[in-house]
């Protein structure tokens, strides 16, 4: 990968992004209009099977939510990235990505043909090629999304804790492949029922 | 053939085909047993258990009866028809060598060291996956039957592992809703306090196994507990049934 790296993209609601991010890069995701869920997967750029693992990340940090100081781990326990700045304060990694099929389960058959994150993920893997596909879709991060779990075993989707201009900044701890779906979900409050664009910026420190 | 049993020792792995509408009961052969389980649709192993979809659709932080265990395709792979325990962990993964338990505390009554974790479930799971042409790309979040890890309710979502959650004789029964490939490990939960430095240690620290009991079951009817649990559970069952219509 090149030492030169500069990135500044706006990702519209319902669009995706896939690309390589070199080790050491500071990657910032900005919630331009607030209350937007940004479904994100990370891979070791040189070994896609060594991919982000929500459950290993949660277990090793001993806590459910991601924020400043959280190290995102692969299924083999390797550090992918560290959250170095977070003006939002809490990000989910247990809510998964919406799909046409899970929309049917959650909201009923009328949602079957609506856009979804997993459709975007699959389109992006097709665009990327290099053998990446459905088997490589692990359990993702939902930046800016708020899914509290309770001591009595409950789980709820709550209105976002985010607001316009809130951002999260990550430092890549190795060469990464990053796959993003800017969530098009309109059936729950995590996007304020109104999906909006996000901005992705990256630079060498 | 049904009505058979398999005794799986502790710290071992196994895999089996479980046909639609057959039940698999897991029964602890000693206190502190753990079963880390992966599930796949037998006819298409790219369709697999999706823990986030399962939990969010049923608004739960744990696996418990009468929840449906859902695939990434919205189908109920299996229903938890009953259990002596009301909490089975699905959010802290399985153990791999050298990792296990960094930041999680142990609840009241807990032991001393946390997370020595032994060799972990990973090697055995990969051994079994390989027999079916699968590999680490096919790993997903396991359900860790008989283990409990709960949030304390603070702002960070701090988690605590609860020792002594399962005792000898505790059980859970799953009913397959489509034909399944079941892959499981009886290695200790990665957050279980190590008995004596090594989780696979013999004598004082042996790892309890489980008995697998496979039986016939009727198809879930209109009054089935899973179907009546939530509208989401019913729709997942219906999607499984439609694929056999
Ligand atoms: Zn989505």
Coordinates of C-alpha atoms and ligand atoms in Angstrom, one line a residue:
Chain A
X1 CA 0.0 0.0 0.0
X2 CA 1.1 3.5 -0.7
X3 CA 2.4 5.8 2.1
X4 CA 0.3 8.6 0.5
X5 CA -3.2 8.4 1.7
X6 CA -5.9 11.0 1.7
X7 CA -9.6 10.3 1.8
X8 CA -12.6 12.5 1.8
X9 CA -15.9 10.9 0.7
X10 CA -19.5 11.6 1.4
X11 CA -21.6 8.4 1.6
X12 CA -25.2 8.9 0.9
X13 CA -27.9 7.0 2.9
X14 CA -28.3 3.6 1.4
X15 CA -24.9 3.7 -0.3
X16 CA -21.8 1.7 0.6
X17 CA -18.0 2.1 0.6
X18 CA -15.2 -0.4 0.3
X19 CA -11.5 0.2 0.3
X20 CA -8.1 -0.4 1.8
X21 CA -6.9 1.8 4.6
X22 CA -3.1 1.5 5.4
X23 CA -1.9 0.9 9.0
X24 CA -1.4 4.1 10.9
X25 CA -4.2 5.9 9.2
X26 CA -6.6 8.0 11.2
X27 CA -10.0 7.3 9.8
X28 CA -12.9 9.5 10.8
X29 CA -16.6 8.8 10.3
X30 CA -18.8 11.8 10.8
X31 CA -22.6 11.7 11.3
X32 CA -23.4 14.7 9.2
X33 CA -27.1 15.1 10.2
X34 CA -27.3 13.0 13.3
X35 CA -29.0 9.7 14.3
X36 CA -27.5 7.7 11.5
X37 CA -26.4 4.1 11.8
X38 CA -23.2 3.3 9.9
X39 CA -22.8 -0.5 9.5
X40 CA -19.1 -1.3 9.3
X41 CA -16.9 -4.4 8.8
X42 CA -13.1 -4.5 9.0
X43 CA -10.8 -7.1 7.6
X44 CA -7.1 -7.7 7.8
X45 CA -6.2 -6.5 4.2
X46 CA -3.9 -9.4 3.7
X47 CA -6.1 -12.2 5.1
X48 CA -9.9 -11.6 4.8
X49 CA -10.7 -14.5 7.1
X50 CA -9.0 -12.6 9.9
X51 CA -11.9 -10.3 10.2
X52 CA -13.7 -8.1 12.8
X53 CA -15.3 -10.1 15.5
X54 CA -17.9 -8.4 17.7
X55 CA -18.0 -11.1 20.3
X56 CA -14.2 -11.3 20.8
X57 CA -14.0 -7.5 20.9
X58 CA -16.8 -7.4 23.6
X59 CA -15.3 -10.1 25.7
X60 CA -11.8 -8.8 25.7
X61 CA -12.8 -5.3 26.6
X62 CA -15.3 -6.6 29.2
X63 CA -18.0 -4.3 28.0
X64 CA -20.8 -4.1 25.4
X65 CA -20.4 -0.7 23.9
X66 CA -17.6 0.7 21.8
X67 CA -16.1 4.1 22.5
X68 CA -12.7 5.8 23.0
X69 CA -10.1 3.2 24.0
X70 CA -12.0 0.3 22.5
X71 CA -9.7 -2.0 20.4
X72 CA -11.5 -3.7 17.6
X73 CA -10.3 -7.3 17.4
X74 CA -10.4 -10.0 14.8
X75 CA -11.7 -13.5 15.4
X76 CA -8.0 -14.5 15.9
X77 CA -7.6 -11.8 18.5
X78 CA -5.5 -9.4 16.4
X79 CA -6.0 -5.6 16.8
X80 CA -7.6 -4.1 13.7
X81 CA -8.1 -0.6 14.9
X82 CA -8.4 1.5 18.0
X83 CA -11.1 4.1 18.7
X84 CA -9.0 7.2 19.5
X85 CA -11.7 9.9 19.5
X86 CA -15.4 9.7 20.0
X87 CA -17.7 12.7 20.4
X88 CA -20.8 10.4 20.3
X89 CA -19.9 8.2 23.3
X90 CA -21.4 4.9 22.5
X91 CA -21.6 2.6 19.5
X92 CA -23.3 -0.7 19.1
X93 CA -21.8 -4.0 17.9
X94 CA -24.6 -6.5 18.8
X95 CA -27.5 -5.2 16.7
X96 CA -26.1 -6.6 13.4
X97 CA -26.9 -5.3 10.0
X98 CA -30.4 -5.0 8.6
X99 CA -31.3 -7.4 5.7
X100 CA -34.4 -7.9 3.6
X101 CA -35.0 -11.2 5.4
X102 CA -34.6 -9.8 8.9
X103 CA -36.8 -6.9 8.0
X104 CA -39.5 -9.4 7.1
X105 CA -39.0 -11.1 10.5
X106 CA -39.0 -7.8 12.4
X107 CA -41.5 -5.7 10.6
X108 CA -43.5 -8.0 8.3
X109 CA -43.7 -9.0 4.6
X110 CA -44.3 -5.5 3.3
X111 CA -40.6 -4.6 4.0
X112 CA -39.2 -7.5 1.8
X113 CA -38.2 -5.2 -1.1
X114 CA -36.9 -2.3 0.9
X115 CA -33.1 -1.4 0.7
X116 CA -31.0 -3.0 3.4
X117 CA -27.4 -3.0 4.7
X118 CA -26.7 -6.6 3.9
X119 CA -27.8 -6.0 0.3
X120 CA -25.3 -3.1 0.2
X121 CA -22.6 -5.3 1.8
X122 CA -23.1 -8.0 -0.8
X123 CA -23.0 -5.5 -3.7
X124 CA -19.8 -4.0 -2.3
X125 CA -18.2 -7.4 -2.0
X126 CA -19.2 -8.1 -5.6
X127 CA -17.6 -4.9 -6.7
X128 CA -14.5 -5.6 -4.7
X129 CA -14.0 -9.1 -6.1
X130 CA -10.9 -10.9 -4.8
X131 CA -12.9 -13.8 -3.5
X132 CA -14.8 -11.6 -0.9
X133 CA -18.4 -12.7 -0.5
X134 CA -21.3 -13.7 1.7
X135 CA -19.2 -16.1 3.9
X136 CA -17.1 -13.1 4.9
X137 CA -19.9 -11.1 6.4
X138 CA -19.4 -11.3 10.1
X139 CA -21.2 -9.5 12.8
X140 CA -20.6 -5.7 12.3
X141 CA -20.3 -2.5 14.1
X142 CA -23.1 0.0 14.1
X143 CA -21.4 3.4 14.6
X144 CA -23.7 6.0 16.2
X145 CA -26.4 3.4 17.0
X146 CA -27.7 2.8 20.5
X147 CA -28.8 -0.7 21.5
X148 CA -28.8 -1.0 25.3
X149 CA -28.8 -4.4 27.0
X150 CA -30.2 -4.7 30.5
X151 CA -29.1 -6.8 33.5
X152 CA -32.4 -8.7 33.4
X153 CA -31.7 -9.9 29.8
X154 CA -33.5 -7.4 27.7
X155 CA -32.4 -5.5 24.6
X156 CA -33.9 -2.3 23.2
X157 CA -33.3 -0.1 20.2
X158 CA -33.3 3.5 21.3
X159 CA -33.1 6.8 19.7
X160 CA -29.6 7.6 18.6
X161 CA -27.2 9.1 21.0
X162 CA -25.7 10.9 18.1
X163 CA -26.3 14.4 16.7
X164 CA -25.2 16.4 13.6
X165 CA -21.4 16.6 13.4
X166 CA -20.7 13.9 15.9
X167 CA -17.8 11.7 14.8
X168 CA -15.7 8.7 15.7
X169 CA -12.0 8.5 14.8
X170 CA -10.1 5.2 14.5
X171 CA -6.4 4.5 14.2
X172 CA -5.7 1.5 11.9
X173 CA -3.5 -0.9 13.7
X174 CA -2.8 -2.9 10.6
X175 CA -3.5 -2.7 6.9
X176 CA -7.3 -2.8 6.7
X177 CA -10.0 -3.5 4.2
X178 CA -13.1 -1.5 5.3
X179 CA -16.6 -2.2 4.2
X180 CA -19.4 0.2 5.1
X181 CA -23.1 0.4 4.5
X182 CA -24.7 3.7 5.4
X183 CA -27.9 2.2 6.7
X184 CA -31.1 2.8 4.7
X185 CA -33.4 1.4 7.4
X186 CA -36.6 3.4 7.8
X187 CA -38.5 1.1 10.2
X188 CA -36.8 1.9 13.5
X189 CA -35.6 5.0 15.4
X190 CA -31.9 4.3 15.0
X191 CA -31.9 6.5 11.9
X192 CA -34.6 8.8 13.2
X193 CA -36.7 7.1 10.5
X194 CA -34.8 9.3 8.0
X195 CA -31.5 8.0 6.8
X196 CA -28.9 10.7 6.0
X197 CA -25.4 11.0 4.5
X198 CA -22.1 10.5 6.4
X199 CA -18.6 11.7 5.7
X200 CA -15.5 9.4 5.6
X201 CA -12.2 11.1 6.0
X202 CA -8.7 9.6 6.4
X203 CA -5.2 10.8 6.6
X204 CA -1.7 9.8 7.8
X205 CA -1.1 11.1 11.3
Chain B
X1 CA -32.8 -43.1 13.8
X2 CA -33.8 -41.2 16.9
X3 CA -33.9 -42.0 20.6
X4 CA -30.1 -42.2 20.8
X5 CA -27.6 -40.5 23.0
X6 CA -24.0 -39.4 22.7
X7 CA -21.8 -38.6 25.6
X8 CA -19.3 -35.9 24.7
X9 CA -16.5 -35.5 27.3
X10 CA -15.4 -32.1 28.4
X11 CA -12.9 -30.1 26.2
X12 CA -14.0 -32.1 23.1
X13 CA -15.7 -31.2 19.9
X14 CA -18.4 -33.0 17.8
X15 CA -20.7 -32.3 14.9
X16 CA -24.0 -33.9 13.8
X17 CA -26.8 -33.6 11.4
X18 CA -30.1 -32.9 13.0
X19 CA -33.1 -33.4 10.8
X20 CA -36.1 -31.1 10.8
X21 CA -38.5 -31.5 13.8
X22 CA -36.1 -33.6 15.7
X23 CA -34.9 -32.4 19.1
X24 CA -31.5 -32.2 20.6
X25 CA -31.3 -32.1 24.4
X26 CA -28.0 -31.1 26.0
X27 CA -27.6 -32.3 29.5
X28 CA -24.7 -31.2 31.8
X29 CA -22.7 -34.1 33.2
X30 CA -21.2 -31.9 35.9
X31 CA -21.3 -28.4 37.3
X32 CA -19.9 -25.7 35.1
X33 CA -20.3 -27.4 31.8
X34 CA -20.3 -25.3 28.7
X35 CA -21.4 -26.0 25.1
X36 CA -20.3 -23.5 22.4
X37 CA -22.5 -24.2 19.3
X38 CA -22.4 -23.2 15.7
X39 CA -25.5 -23.9 13.5
X40 CA -25.8 -24.1 9.7
X41 CA -28.6 -24.9 7.2
X42 CA -27.6 -28.4 6.1
X43 CA -28.6 -27.8 2.5
X44 CA -26.7 -24.5 2.2
X45 CA -24.0 -23.9 4.8
X46 CA -23.6 -20.2 3.8
X47 CA -26.9 -19.8 5.7
X48 CA -26.0 -19.9 9.3
X49 CA -27.0 -18.8 12.8
X50 CA -27.1 -15.1 13.2
X51 CA -26.9 -14.1 16.9
X52 CA -27.5 -10.4 16.3
X53 CA -30.6 -11.1 14.2
X54 CA -31.8 -13.6 16.8
X55 CA -31.4 -11.2 19.8
X56 CA -32.6 -8.0 18.2
X57 CA -35.7 -9.6 16.7
X58 CA -36.7 -11.0 20.1
X59 CA -35.4 -8.1 22.1
X60 CA -33.2 -10.3 24.2
X61 CA -29.6 -10.1 25.6
X62 CA -29.5 -13.9 26.1
X63 CA -30.8 -17.1 24.6
X64 CA -33.7 -18.7 26.5
X65 CA -36.8 -20.7 25.9
X66 CA -39.0 -20.3 23.9
X67 CA -36.9 -18.2 21.5
X68 CA -36.2 -19.1 17.9
X69 CA -32.6 -19.2 16.8
X70 CA -32.6 -17.4 13.5
X71 CA -30.4 -17.6 10.4
X72 CA -29.1 -14.7 8.4
X73 CA -32.0 -15.5 6.0
X74 CA -34.7 -14.9 8.5
X75 CA -35.5 -18.6 9.0
X76 CA -35.8 -20.2 12.4
X77 CA -33.0 -22.8 12.4
X78 CA -34.1 -24.2 15.7
X79 CA -36.4 -23.3 18.6
X80 CA -35.4 -23.5 22.2
X81 CA -38.4 -25.5 23.4
X82 CA -37.3 -25.7 27.1
X83 CA -34.5 -25.4 29.5
X84 CA -33.8 -25.7 33.2
X85 CA -31.9 -22.4 32.9
X86 CA -33.2 -19.0 31.8
X87 CA -29.9 -17.7 30.4
X88 CA -27.5 -19.0 27.8
X89 CA -24.8 -16.6 26.7
X90 CA -24.4 -15.7 23.0
X91 CA -22.5 -12.4 23.2
X92 CA -19.0 -13.3 24.3
X93 CA -17.9 -15.9 21.8
X94 CA -15.8 -19.0 22.3
X95 CA -12.3 -19.4 23.6
X96 CA -9.2 -19.4 21.5
X97 CA -5.7 -20.1 22.7
X98 CA -4.1 -17.1 24.4
X99 CA -7.2 -15.1 24.4
X100 CA -9.9 -15.2 27.0
X101 CA -11.3 -12.8 29.2
X102 CA -9.3 -9.7 29.4
X103 CA -11.7 -7.3 30.9
X104 CA -14.6 -9.3 32.3
X105 CA -15.1 -9.6 36.1
X106 CA -16.5 -12.5 37.9
X107 CA -19.7 -12.1 39.9
X108 CA -20.3 -12.8 43.5
X109 CA -19.2 -16.2 44.6
X110 CA -16.6 -16.2 41.8
X111 CA -13.2 -17.7 41.8
X112 CA -9.9 -16.0 41.7
X113 CA -8.2 -15.9 38.3
X114 CA -10.2 -15.0 35.3
X115 CA -9.9 -16.2 31.8
X116 CA -6.9 -18.5 31.8
X117 CA -9.3 -20.2 29.5
X118 CA -7.2 -23.2 28.4
X119 CA -6.9 -24.0 24.8
X120 CA -10.4 -22.9 24.1
X121 CA -13.1 -24.2 21.7
X122 CA -11.6 -22.8 18.5
X123 CA -9.3 -25.7 17.5
X124 CA -12.0 -28.3 18.0
X125 CA -14.6 -26.2 16.2
X126 CA -12.2 -25.8 13.2
X127 CA -11.5 -29.5 13.3
X128 CA -15.2 -30.3 13.0
X129 CA -15.9 -27.6 10.4
X130 CA -13.1 -29.0 8.2
X131 CA -14.8 -32.4 8.1
X132 CA -17.7 -30.6 6.4
X133 CA -15.6 -28.5 4.0
X134 CA -15.9 -25.4 6.2
X135 CA -13.3 -23.2 7.7
X136 CA -12.8 -20.0 9.7
X137 CA -14.7 -18.0 7.2
X138 CA -17.7 -19.9 8.4
X139 CA -17.3 -19.0 12.1
X140 CA -20.0 -16.9 13.7
X141 CA -21.0 -15.9 17.2
X142 CA -21.6 -19.1 19.1
X143 CA -24.4 -19.8 21.6
X144 CA -22.7 -20.8 24.8
X145 CA -25.2 -23.0 26.4
X146 CA -25.1 -23.2 30.2
X147 CA -23.0 -20.1 30.6
X148 CA -24.2 -16.7 31.7
X149 CA -22.5 -13.3 31.1
X150 CA -24.7 -10.3 32.0
X151 CA -24.4 -6.6 31.8
X152 CA -24.3 -4.8 35.2
X153 CA -26.3 -1.9 33.7
X154 CA -23.7 0.9 33.7
X155 CA -23.0 3.3 30.8
X156 CA -20.2 1.2 29.3
X157 CA -22.2 -2.0 29.4
X158 CA -19.7 -3.7 31.7
X159 CA -20.2 -7.5 31.7
X160 CA -19.9 -10.0 34.5
X161 CA -19.5 -13.7 34.1
X162 CA -21.6 -15.7 36.6
X163 CA -19.8 -18.7 38.0
X164 CA -21.8 -21.7 39.1
X165 CA -24.7 -20.9 36.7
X166 CA -25.1 -24.5 35.5
X167 CA -25.1 -27.6 37.7
X168 CA -25.0 -31.3 36.9
X169 CA -28.3 -32.2 35.3
X170 CA -29.1 -28.8 33.9
X171 CA -30.5 -29.1 30.3
X172 CA -31.7 -27.3 27.2
X173 CA -33.7 -28.7 24.3
X174 CA -33.6 -27.5 20.7
X175 CA -36.1 -28.4 18.0
X176 CA -34.7 -28.2 14.5
X177 CA -37.0 -26.2 12.2
X178 CA -35.0 -27.1 9.1
X179 CA -32.3 -29.8 8.5
X180 CA -29.3 -28.6 10.4
X181 CA -25.6 -29.1 10.7
X182 CA -24.7 -28.7 14.4
X183 CA -21.1 -28.1 15.4
X184 CA -20.2 -27.9 19.1
X185 CA -17.4 -27.8 21.6
X186 CA -17.5 -28.6 25.2
X187 CA -14.4 -26.6 26.0
X188 CA -14.9 -24.2 29.0
X189 CA -16.4 -20.8 28.4
X190 CA -13.5 -18.4 27.8
X191 CA -14.5 -16.4 30.9
X192 CA -14.7 -19.3 33.2
X193 CA -12.2 -19.1 36.1
X194 CA -9.5 -21.6 35.3
X195 CA -9.7 -24.6 37.7
X196 CA -5.9 -25.0 38.2
X197 CA -4.1 -23.0 35.6
X198 CA -5.1 -25.1 32.7
X199 CA -8.7 -25.7 31.8
X200 CA -8.0 -29.1 30.5
X201 CA -6.2 -30.1 33.7
X202 CA -7.1 -33.5 35.0
X203 CA -7.9 -34.5 38.6
X204 CA -9.0 -31.4 40.5
X205 CA -9.9 -29.4 37.4
X206 CA -11.5 -31.7 34.9
X207 CA -13.9 -30.2 32.4
X208 CA -17.5 -31.6 32.6
X209 CA -18.9 -33.1 29.5
X210 CA -22.5 -33.2 28.2
X211 CA -24.9 -35.8 27.0
X212 CA -26.7 -35.3 23.7
X213 CA -30.1 -36.8 23.4
X214 CA -31.7 -36.9 20.0
X215 CA -35.5 -37.5 19.8
X216 CA -38.5 -37.1 17.5
X217 CA -40.8 -34.2 17.9
X218 CA -44.1 -33.2 16.4
X219 CA -44.1 -30.2 14.1
X220 CA -44.8 -26.9 15.9
X221 CA -48.6 -26.3 16.0
X222 CA -50.6 -23.2 16.1
X223 CA -50.2 -23.0 19.9
X224 CA -46.5 -23.7 19.9
X225 CA -44.7 -21.6 22.6
X226 CA -42.1 -20.3 20.2
X227 CA -44.8 -19.3 17.7
X228 CA -46.8 -17.5 20.4
X229 CA -43.7 -15.9 22.0
X230 CA -43.4 -12.9 19.7
X231 CA -44.7 -11.9 16.2
X232 CA -41.0 -12.0 15.1
X233 CA -40.5 -15.6 16.4
X234 CA -43.7 -16.6 14.6
X235 CA -42.6 -15.0 11.3
X236 CA -39.2 -16.8 11.5
X237 CA -41.0 -20.1 12.1
X238 CA -43.2 -19.4 9.1
X239 CA -40.3 -18.6 6.9
X240 CA -38.8 -22.0 7.8
X241 CA -42.1 -23.7 7.1
X242 CA -42.6 -21.9 3.8
X243 CA -39.3 -23.2 2.5
X244 CA -40.7 -26.7 3.0
X245 CA -44.2 -25.9 1.6
Ligands
LIG1 ZN1 -29.1 -1.2 8.1

